[in-house]
């Protein structure tokens, strides 16, 4: 279904995002707060959860956002689940789909459908530590620096082009929980700021390279 826009030469279409979650939704809350504070010029068109009891569902509804639940367990295989997921997303005609703690691995077909329009936040300094348990693994590896990354999603797990990162030092007395909590605080800044770059059309993809205002992404400090 095509969304109707008002016919008005001064009308500048808004930047629409759909956010996918699986759990507590603190990154989603950071997005909602940034939009409310006027720091993130996007329209949060909808939230989709694959977990019917995800805590993020209530906070989204409480803030007045539509939530669709697409339970992966209701489908016989990934293809059928992803077809339903795509339908739930496409109904809202988003410019960008944001994985904010969405914990399902997506197949190549789904990723291709949203190529250049699908981003994820991951709790490590990619390409270091893709996958799960990143905080415990950072400590076990004796890493001095840890952090979070926002990246485009490709077929390779946590392997797509990097858009922005936040670095967090690992402290001598950190355990996985204290480190996770500190990284999460940075995620809550990193994700809305990165989405604001998209909303103001500053991000582009040159093959596999991310450009911000036409220059390579990782040469850009976060506070630009
Ligand atoms: C966040 O730390 C996010 O980076 C991580 O899940 C957490 C979700 O928290 N994502 C991944 O590990 C994806 N591979 P939240 O539900 O409170 O936003």
PDB file of C-alpha atoms in Angstrom, residues 6 8 10 25 43 61 64 74 78 81 94 101 118 138 141 151 155 188 193 197 201 203-204 209 222:
ATOM      1  CA  UNK A   6      -0.177  15.843   1.327  1.00  0.00           C
ATOM      2  CA  UNK A   8       1.994  20.771  -1.012  1.00  0.00           C
ATOM      3  CA  UNK A  10       6.560  23.066   0.792  1.00  0.00           C
ATOM      4  CA  UNK A  25      13.841  -2.047  24.765  1.00  0.00           C
ATOM      5  CA  UNK A  43       8.771   9.573  12.704  1.00  0.00           C
ATOM      6  CA  UNK A  61       2.597   1.471  23.588  1.00  0.00           C
ATOM      7  CA  UNK A  64       1.642   5.986  21.871  1.00  0.00           C
ATOM      8  CA  UNK A  74       4.361 -19.357  15.121  1.00  0.00           C
ATOM      9  CA  UNK A  78      12.639 -18.680   8.820  1.00  0.00           C
ATOM     10  CA  UNK A  81       8.603 -15.811   9.663  1.00  0.00           C
ATOM     11  CA  UNK A  94       9.877   3.068   6.416  1.00  0.00           C
ATOM     12  CA  UNK A 101      18.146  -5.560  20.469  1.00  0.00           C
ATOM     13  CA  UNK A 118      18.637  -1.948   7.618  1.00  0.00           C
ATOM     14  CA  UNK A 138      35.967  -8.613  26.098  1.00  0.00           C
ATOM     15  CA  UNK A 141      40.367 -11.409  26.219  1.00  0.00           C
ATOM     16  CA  UNK A 151      26.333  -0.936  11.244  1.00  0.00           C
ATOM     17  CA  UNK A 155      24.379 -11.563   5.186  1.00  0.00           C
ATOM     18  CA  UNK A 188      21.680   5.170  24.194  1.00  0.00           C
ATOM     19  CA  UNK A 193      22.748  10.300  17.034  1.00  0.00           C
ATOM     20  CA  UNK A 197      22.546  11.401  10.544  1.00  0.00           C
ATOM     21  CA  UNK A 201      20.397  12.513   4.775  1.00  0.00           C
ATOM     22  CA  UNK A 203      24.740   8.915   5.395  1.00  0.00           C
ATOM     23  CA  UNK A 204      25.414   7.177   2.110  1.00  0.00           C
ATOM     24  CA  UNK A 209      32.036   1.971   2.447  1.00  0.00           C
ATOM     25  CA  UNK A 222      30.347  11.175  17.210  1.00  0.00           C
TER      26      UNK A 222
END
